[in-house]
GROMACS .gro file of C-alpha atoms in nm:
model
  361
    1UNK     CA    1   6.371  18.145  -0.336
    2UNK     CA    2   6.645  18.409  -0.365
    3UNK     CA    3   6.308  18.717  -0.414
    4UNK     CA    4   6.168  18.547  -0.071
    5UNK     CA    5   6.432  18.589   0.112
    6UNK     CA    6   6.532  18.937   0.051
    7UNK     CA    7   6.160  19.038   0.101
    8UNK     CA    8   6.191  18.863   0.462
    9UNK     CA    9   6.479  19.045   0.490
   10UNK     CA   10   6.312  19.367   0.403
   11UNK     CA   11   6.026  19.240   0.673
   12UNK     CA   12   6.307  19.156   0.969
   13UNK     CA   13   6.499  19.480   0.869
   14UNK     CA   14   6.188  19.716   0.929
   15UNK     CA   15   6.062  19.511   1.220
   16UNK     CA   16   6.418  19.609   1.396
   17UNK     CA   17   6.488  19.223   1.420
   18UNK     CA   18   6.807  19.319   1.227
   19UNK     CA   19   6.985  19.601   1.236
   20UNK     CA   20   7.108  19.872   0.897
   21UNK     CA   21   7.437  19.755   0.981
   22UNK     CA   22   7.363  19.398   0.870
   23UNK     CA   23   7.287  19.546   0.473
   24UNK     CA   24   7.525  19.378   0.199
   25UNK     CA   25   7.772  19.596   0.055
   26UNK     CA   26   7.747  19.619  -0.281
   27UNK     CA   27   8.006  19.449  -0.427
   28UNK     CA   28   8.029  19.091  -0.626
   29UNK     CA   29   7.971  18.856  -0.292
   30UNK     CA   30   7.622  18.699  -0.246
   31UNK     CA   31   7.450  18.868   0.019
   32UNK     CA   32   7.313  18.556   0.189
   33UNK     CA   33   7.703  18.432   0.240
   34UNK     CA   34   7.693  18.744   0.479
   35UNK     CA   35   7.382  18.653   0.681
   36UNK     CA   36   7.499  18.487   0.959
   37UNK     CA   37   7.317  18.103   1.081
   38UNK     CA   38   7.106  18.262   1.308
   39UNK     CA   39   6.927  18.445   1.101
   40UNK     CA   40   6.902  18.225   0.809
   41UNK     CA   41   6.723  18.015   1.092
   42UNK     CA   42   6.488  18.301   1.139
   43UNK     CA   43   6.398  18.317   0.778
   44UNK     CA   44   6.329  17.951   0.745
   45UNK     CA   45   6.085  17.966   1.048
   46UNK     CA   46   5.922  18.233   0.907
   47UNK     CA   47   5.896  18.050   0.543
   48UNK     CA   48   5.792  17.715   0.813
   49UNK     CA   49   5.623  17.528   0.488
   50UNK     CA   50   5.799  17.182   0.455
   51UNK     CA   51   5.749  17.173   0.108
   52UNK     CA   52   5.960  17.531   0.042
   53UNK     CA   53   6.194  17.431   0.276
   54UNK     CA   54   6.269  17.090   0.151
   55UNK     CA   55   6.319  17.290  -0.205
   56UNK     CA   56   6.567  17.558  -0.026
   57UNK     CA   57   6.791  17.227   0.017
   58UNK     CA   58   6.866  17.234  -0.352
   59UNK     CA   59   6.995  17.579  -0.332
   60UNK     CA   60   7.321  17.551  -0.190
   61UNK     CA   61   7.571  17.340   0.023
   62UNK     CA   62   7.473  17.557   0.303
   63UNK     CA   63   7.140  17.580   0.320
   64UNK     CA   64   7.116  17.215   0.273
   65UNK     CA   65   7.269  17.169   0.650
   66UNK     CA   66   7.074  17.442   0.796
   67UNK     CA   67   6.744  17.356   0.650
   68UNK     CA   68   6.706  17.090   0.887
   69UNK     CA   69   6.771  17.291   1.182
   70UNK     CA   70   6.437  17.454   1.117
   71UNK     CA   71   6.244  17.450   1.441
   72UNK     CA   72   5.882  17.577   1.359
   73UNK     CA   73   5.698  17.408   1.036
   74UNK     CA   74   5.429  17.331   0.881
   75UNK     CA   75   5.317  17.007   0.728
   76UNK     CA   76   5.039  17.025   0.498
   77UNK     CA   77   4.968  16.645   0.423
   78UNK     CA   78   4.796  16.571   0.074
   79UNK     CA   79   4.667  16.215   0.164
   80UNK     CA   80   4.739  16.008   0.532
   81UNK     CA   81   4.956  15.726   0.477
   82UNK     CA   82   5.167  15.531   0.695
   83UNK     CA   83   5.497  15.407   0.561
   84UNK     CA   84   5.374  15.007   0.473
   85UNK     CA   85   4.994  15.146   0.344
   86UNK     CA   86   4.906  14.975   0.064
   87UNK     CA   87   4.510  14.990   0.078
   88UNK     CA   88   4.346  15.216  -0.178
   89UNK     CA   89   4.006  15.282  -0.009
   90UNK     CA   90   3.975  15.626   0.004
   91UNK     CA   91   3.677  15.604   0.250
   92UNK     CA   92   3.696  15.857   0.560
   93UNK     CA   93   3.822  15.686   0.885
   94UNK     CA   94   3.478  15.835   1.074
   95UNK     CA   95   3.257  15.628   0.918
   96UNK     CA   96   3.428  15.305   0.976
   97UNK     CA   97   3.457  15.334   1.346
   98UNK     CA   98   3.099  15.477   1.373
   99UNK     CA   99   3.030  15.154   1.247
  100UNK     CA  100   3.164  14.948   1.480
  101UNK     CA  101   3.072  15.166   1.757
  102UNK     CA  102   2.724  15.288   1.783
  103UNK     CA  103   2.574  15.055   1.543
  104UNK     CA  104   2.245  15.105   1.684
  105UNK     CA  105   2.276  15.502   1.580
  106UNK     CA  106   2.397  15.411   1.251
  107UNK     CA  107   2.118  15.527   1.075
  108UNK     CA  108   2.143  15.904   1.193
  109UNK     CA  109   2.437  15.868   0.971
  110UNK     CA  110   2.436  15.958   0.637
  111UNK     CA  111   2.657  15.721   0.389
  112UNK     CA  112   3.010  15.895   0.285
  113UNK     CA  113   3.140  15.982  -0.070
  114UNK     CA  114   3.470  15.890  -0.142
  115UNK     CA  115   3.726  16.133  -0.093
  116UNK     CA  116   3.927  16.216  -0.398
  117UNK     CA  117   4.263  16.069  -0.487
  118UNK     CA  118   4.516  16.326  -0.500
  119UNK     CA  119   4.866  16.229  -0.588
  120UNK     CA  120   5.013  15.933  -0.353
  121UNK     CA  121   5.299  16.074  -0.094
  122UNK     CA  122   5.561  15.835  -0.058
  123UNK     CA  123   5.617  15.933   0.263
  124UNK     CA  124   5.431  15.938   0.626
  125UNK     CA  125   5.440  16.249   0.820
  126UNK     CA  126   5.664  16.105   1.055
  127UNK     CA  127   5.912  15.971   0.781
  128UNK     CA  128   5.922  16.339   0.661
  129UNK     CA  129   5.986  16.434   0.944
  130UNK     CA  130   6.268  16.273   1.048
  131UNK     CA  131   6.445  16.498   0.790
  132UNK     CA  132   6.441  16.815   1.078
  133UNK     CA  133   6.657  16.791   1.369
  134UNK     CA  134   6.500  16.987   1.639
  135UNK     CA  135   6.168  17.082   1.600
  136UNK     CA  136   6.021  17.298   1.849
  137UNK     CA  137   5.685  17.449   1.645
  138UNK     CA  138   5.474  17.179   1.431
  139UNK     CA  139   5.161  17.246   1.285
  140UNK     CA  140   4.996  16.950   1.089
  141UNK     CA  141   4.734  17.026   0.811
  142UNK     CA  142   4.522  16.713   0.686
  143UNK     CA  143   4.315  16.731   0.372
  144UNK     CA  144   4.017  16.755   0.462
  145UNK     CA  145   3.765  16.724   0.790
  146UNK     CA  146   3.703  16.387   0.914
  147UNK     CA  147   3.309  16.408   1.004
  148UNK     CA  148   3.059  16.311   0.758
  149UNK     CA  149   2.717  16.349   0.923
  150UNK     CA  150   2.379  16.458   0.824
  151UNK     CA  151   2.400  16.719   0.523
  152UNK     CA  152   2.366  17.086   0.678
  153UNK     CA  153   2.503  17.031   0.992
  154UNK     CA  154   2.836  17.237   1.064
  155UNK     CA  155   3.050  17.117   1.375
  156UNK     CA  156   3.341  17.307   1.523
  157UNK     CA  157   3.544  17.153   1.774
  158UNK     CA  158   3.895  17.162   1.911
  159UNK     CA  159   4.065  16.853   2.183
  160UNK     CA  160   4.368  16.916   2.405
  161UNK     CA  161   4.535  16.551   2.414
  162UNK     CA  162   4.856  16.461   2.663
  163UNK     CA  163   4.855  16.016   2.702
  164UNK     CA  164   4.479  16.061   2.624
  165UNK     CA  165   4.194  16.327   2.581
  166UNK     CA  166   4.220  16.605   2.835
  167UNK     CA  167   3.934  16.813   2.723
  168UNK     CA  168   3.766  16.862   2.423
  169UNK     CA  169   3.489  17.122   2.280
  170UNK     CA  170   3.253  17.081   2.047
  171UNK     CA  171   3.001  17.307   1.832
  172UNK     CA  172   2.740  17.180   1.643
  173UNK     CA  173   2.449  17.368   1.491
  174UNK     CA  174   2.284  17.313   1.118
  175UNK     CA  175   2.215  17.612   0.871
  176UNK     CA  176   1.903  17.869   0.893
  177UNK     CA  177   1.727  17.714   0.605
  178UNK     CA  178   1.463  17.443   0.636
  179UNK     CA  179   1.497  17.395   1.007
  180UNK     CA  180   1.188  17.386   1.114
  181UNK     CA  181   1.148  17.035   1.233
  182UNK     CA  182   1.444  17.055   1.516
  183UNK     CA  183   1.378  16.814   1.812
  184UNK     CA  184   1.409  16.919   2.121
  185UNK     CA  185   1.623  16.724   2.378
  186UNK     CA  186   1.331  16.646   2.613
  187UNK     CA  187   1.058  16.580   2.324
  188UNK     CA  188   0.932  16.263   2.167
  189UNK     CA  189   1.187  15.928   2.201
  190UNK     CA  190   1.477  16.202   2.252
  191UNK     CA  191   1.566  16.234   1.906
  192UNK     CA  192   1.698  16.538   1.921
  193UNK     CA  193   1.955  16.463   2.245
  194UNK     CA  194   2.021  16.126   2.044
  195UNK     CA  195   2.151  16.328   1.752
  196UNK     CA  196   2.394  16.530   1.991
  197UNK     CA  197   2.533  16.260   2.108
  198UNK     CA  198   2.602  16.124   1.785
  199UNK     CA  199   2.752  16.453   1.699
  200UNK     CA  200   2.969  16.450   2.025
  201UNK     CA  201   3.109  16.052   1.950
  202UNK     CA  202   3.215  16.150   1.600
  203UNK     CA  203   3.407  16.432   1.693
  204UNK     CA  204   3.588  16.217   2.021
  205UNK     CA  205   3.644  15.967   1.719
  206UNK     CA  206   3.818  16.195   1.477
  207UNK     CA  207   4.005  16.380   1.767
  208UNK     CA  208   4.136  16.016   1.909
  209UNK     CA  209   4.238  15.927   1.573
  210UNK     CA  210   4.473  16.222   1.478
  211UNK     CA  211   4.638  16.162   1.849
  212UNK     CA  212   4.704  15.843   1.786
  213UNK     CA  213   4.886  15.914   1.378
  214UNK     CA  214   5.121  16.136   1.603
  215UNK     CA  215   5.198  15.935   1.859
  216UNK     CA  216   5.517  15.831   1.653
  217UNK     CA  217   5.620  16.186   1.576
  218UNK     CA  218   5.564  16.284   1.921
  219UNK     CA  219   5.814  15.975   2.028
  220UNK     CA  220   6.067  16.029   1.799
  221UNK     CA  221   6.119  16.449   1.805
  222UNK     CA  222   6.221  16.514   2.179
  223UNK     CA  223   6.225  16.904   2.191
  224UNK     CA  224   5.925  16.953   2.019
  225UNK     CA  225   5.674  17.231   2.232
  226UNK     CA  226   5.380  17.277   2.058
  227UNK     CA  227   5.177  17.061   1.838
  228UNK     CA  228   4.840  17.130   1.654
  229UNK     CA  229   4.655  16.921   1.363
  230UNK     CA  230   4.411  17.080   1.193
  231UNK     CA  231   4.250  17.032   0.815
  232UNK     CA  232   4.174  17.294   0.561
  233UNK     CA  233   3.839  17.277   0.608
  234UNK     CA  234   3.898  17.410   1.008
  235UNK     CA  235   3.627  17.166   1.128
  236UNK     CA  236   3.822  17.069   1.398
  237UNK     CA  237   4.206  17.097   1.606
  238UNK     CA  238   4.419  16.851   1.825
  239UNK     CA  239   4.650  17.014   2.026
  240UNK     CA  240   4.919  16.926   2.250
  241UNK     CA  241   5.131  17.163   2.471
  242UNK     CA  242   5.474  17.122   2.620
  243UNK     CA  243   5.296  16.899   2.955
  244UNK     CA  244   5.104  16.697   2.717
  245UNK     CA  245   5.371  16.592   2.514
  246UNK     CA  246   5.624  16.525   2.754
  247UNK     CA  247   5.285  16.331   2.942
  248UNK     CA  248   5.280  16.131   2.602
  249UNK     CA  249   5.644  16.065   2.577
  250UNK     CA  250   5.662  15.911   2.934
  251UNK     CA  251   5.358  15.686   2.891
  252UNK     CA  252   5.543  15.528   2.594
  253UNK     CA  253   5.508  15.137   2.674
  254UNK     CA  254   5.278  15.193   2.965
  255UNK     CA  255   4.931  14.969   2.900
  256UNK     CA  256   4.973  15.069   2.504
  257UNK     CA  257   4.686  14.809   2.477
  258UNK     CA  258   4.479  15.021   2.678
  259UNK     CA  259   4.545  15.310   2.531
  260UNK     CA  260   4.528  15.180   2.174
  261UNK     CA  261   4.138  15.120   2.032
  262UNK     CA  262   4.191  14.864   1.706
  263UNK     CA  263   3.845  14.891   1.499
  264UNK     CA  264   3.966  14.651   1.236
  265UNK     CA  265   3.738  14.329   1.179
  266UNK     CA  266   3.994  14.118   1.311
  267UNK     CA  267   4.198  13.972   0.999
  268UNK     CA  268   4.413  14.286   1.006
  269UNK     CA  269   4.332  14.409   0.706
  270UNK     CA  270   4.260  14.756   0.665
  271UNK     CA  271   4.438  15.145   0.666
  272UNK     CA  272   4.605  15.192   0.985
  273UNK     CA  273   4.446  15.499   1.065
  274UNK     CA  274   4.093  15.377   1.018
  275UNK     CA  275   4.158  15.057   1.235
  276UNK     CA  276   4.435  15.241   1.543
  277UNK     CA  277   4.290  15.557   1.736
  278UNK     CA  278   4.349  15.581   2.087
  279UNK     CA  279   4.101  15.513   2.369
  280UNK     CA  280   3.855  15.815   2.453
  281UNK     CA  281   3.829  15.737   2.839
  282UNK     CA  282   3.519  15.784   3.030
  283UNK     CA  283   3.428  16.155   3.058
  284UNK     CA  284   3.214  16.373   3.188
  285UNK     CA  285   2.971  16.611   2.890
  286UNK     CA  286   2.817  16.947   2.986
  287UNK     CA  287   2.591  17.062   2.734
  288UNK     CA  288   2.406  17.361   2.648
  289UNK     CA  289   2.160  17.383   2.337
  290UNK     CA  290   1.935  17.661   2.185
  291UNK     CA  291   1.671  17.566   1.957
  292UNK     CA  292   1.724  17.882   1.724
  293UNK     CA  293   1.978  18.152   1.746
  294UNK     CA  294   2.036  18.458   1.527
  295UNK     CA  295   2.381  18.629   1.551
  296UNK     CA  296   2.562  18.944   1.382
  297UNK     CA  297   2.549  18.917   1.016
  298UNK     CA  298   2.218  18.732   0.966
  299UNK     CA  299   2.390  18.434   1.083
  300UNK     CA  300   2.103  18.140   1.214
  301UNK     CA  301   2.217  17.875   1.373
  302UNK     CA  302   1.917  17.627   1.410
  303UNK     CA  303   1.972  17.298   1.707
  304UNK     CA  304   2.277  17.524   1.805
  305UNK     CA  305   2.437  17.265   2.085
  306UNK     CA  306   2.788  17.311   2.297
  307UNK     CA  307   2.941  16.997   2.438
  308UNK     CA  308   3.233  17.023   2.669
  309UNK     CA  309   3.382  16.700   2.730
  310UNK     CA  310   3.641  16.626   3.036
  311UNK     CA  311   3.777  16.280   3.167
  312UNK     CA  312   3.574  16.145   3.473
  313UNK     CA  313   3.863  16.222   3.775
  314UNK     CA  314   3.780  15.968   3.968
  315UNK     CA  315   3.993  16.109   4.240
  316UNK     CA  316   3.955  16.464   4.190
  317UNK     CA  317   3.717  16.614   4.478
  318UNK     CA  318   3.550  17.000   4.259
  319UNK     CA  319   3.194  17.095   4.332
  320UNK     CA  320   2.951  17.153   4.088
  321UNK     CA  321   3.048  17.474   4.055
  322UNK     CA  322   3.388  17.475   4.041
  323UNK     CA  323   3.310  17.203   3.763
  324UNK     CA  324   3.105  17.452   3.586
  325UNK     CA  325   3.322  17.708   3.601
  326UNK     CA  326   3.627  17.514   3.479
  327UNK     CA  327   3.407  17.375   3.150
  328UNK     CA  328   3.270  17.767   3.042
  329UNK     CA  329   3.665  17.858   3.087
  330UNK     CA  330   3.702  17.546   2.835
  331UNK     CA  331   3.422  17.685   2.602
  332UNK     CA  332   3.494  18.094   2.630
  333UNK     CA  333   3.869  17.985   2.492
  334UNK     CA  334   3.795  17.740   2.234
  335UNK     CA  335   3.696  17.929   1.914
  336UNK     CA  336   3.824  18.286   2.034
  337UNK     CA  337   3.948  18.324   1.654
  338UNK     CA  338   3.646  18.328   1.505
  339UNK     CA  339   3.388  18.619   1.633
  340UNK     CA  340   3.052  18.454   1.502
  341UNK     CA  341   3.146  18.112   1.708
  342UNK     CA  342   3.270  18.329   2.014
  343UNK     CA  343   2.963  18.493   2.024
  344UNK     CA  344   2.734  18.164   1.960
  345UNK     CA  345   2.925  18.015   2.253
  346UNK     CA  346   2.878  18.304   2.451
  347UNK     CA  347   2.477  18.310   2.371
  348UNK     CA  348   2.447  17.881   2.435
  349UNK     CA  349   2.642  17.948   2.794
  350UNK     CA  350   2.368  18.187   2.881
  351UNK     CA  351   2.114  17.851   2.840
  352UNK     CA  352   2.058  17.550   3.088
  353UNK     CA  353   2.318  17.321   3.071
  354UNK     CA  354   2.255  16.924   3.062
  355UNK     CA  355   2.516  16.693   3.206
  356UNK     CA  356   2.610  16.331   3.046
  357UNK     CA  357   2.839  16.070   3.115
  358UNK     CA  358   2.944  15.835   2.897
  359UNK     CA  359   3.180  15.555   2.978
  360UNK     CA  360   3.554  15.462   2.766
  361UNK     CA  361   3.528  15.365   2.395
   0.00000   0.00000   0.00000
């Protein structure tokens, strides 16, 4: 701990964050008594991992107030739990609410294997968090992705949330290899449009689901600015900005029913974040799909599709083209850290789009 901080030092010192005349004297006193709260603050935002932070309590007396004065962290979650969660299933969510909801698709679906059972938390996220005072910053990292489709197929997507889904983009595409027998949307019984939707549904359903296991968090931590879950495996992002949380907060008890889908069979039984999501409303899909693309690096993408995804505004009065415009401004700013989906995006925008409608789930 002690190394870590006097390299962040060294990093805030040459940045000009602090100044020369901040350097300990050298004498017997320990340096970090000198650094005033401020910038102790700075170095734990900068360290933002709840796990190193939680250790820095043991340090000293000090840092064990300041430590939870932290305002930007990060939360990487080893297994999603709530705080009563007794169930052992290891099964993802996805495939349990795909289930229930497009039964008649179910076959498109290949069967999941079990996740692996890493070492139990004790705690939820939002019992961990309860440990930080003001959190500003909070970045959530869950184990894995949550879509278990078709072997091959790669989806990217990221979903802006507030009380419910505001938008949400989605990239799908398999690998090079063995493509040859894509289906095209308009060929044969529409297998190939079928399969897109099936894509789109399972990424609503995953997106829906991570809203709702923050909907406590978001409750409960008042300042908090910025929110983004995410996995390791960077399949796919919820975020939430300062409007859509303080949207959230304020529909607190407001048609909860509504807003709350329960997948469970009825008895109850069951994790809570396979059987509580909340409710996708009816939206609104523009998609665009190439058949075969080749991009920089010898990347292929074969059945390449983009799906943007917007509520129906049932009171909102855009033309078609202000429409379109709005959804490419969606899709241009969804994956602009990655350069081989920014340019795949860029290529599928440059196709004939298909619009879609599908109503709340």
């Amino acid at each position: 701990i002690h190394t870590l901080f006097l390299l962040i030092s060294h990093k805030l010192l040459s940045e000009k964050i602090i100044s020369p005349a901040m350097e300990f004297e050298s004498d017997n006193s320990d340096g970090f008594d000198r650094l005033p709260d401020p910038l102790i603050h700075l170095m734990f935002n900068q360290i933002s991992d709840i796990k190193t932070l939680i250790r820095c309590r043991s340090v000293s007396k000090r840092f064990n107030s300041l430590v939870p004065q932290a305002d930007s962290l990060l939360l990487r979650v080893d297994r999603v739990i709530s705080a009563t969660d007794s169930d052992d299933d290891d099964d993802s969510f996805l495939i349990a609410f795909l289930r229930s909801i497009i039964k008649s698709l179910h076959h498109l679906v290949s069967p999941s294997k079990a996740l692996p059972s890493p070492a139990r938390s004790q705690n939820s996220p939002a019992q961990i968090l309860r440990e930080f005072e003001r959190i500003r910053n909070l970045q959530i990292e869950l184990p894995s992705g949550d879509l278990r489709l078709e072997k091959g197929t790669t989806i990217r997507w990221k979903a802006d949330f507030g009380k419910t889904l505001k938008s949400c983009v989605i990239l799908g595409f398999r690998s090079g290899e063995g493509g040859g027998g894509e289906a095209e949307f308009g060929g044969g019984a529409g297998a190939g449009l079928k399969m897109r939707v099936v894509w789109t549904i399972s990424a609503l359903i995953a997106a829906s689901a991570r809203h709702y296991m923050m909907v406590e968090v978001v409750n409960e931590h008042k300042e908090l600015e910025n929110l983004v879950i995410k996995d390791r495996d960077d399949e796919g992002k919820v975020v939430m900005d300062k409007k859509g949380l303080k949207e959230c907060r304020e529909s607190k008890g407001e048609g909860e029913e509504a807003e709350v889908n329960n997948a469970s069979s009825g008895n109850g039984v069951g994790l809570w974040w396979r059987n509580n999501r909340t409710t996708v409303p009816a939206v609104r899909m523009r998609m665009w799909h190439e058949a075969r693309m080749e991009l920089s690096g010898d990347m292929k993408m074969v059945g390449a599709t983009l799906v943007v995804v917007r509520p129906t505004n049932g009171g909102d009065e855009r033309s078609e083209v202000e429409e379109q415009n709005g959804d490419v401004g969606l899709a241009l700013g969804a994956f602009g850290e990655d350069a081989v989906y920014c340019e795949a995006v860029e290529r599928l925008l440059k196709s004939r789009s298909y619009i879609l409608e599908m109503n709340s789930f």
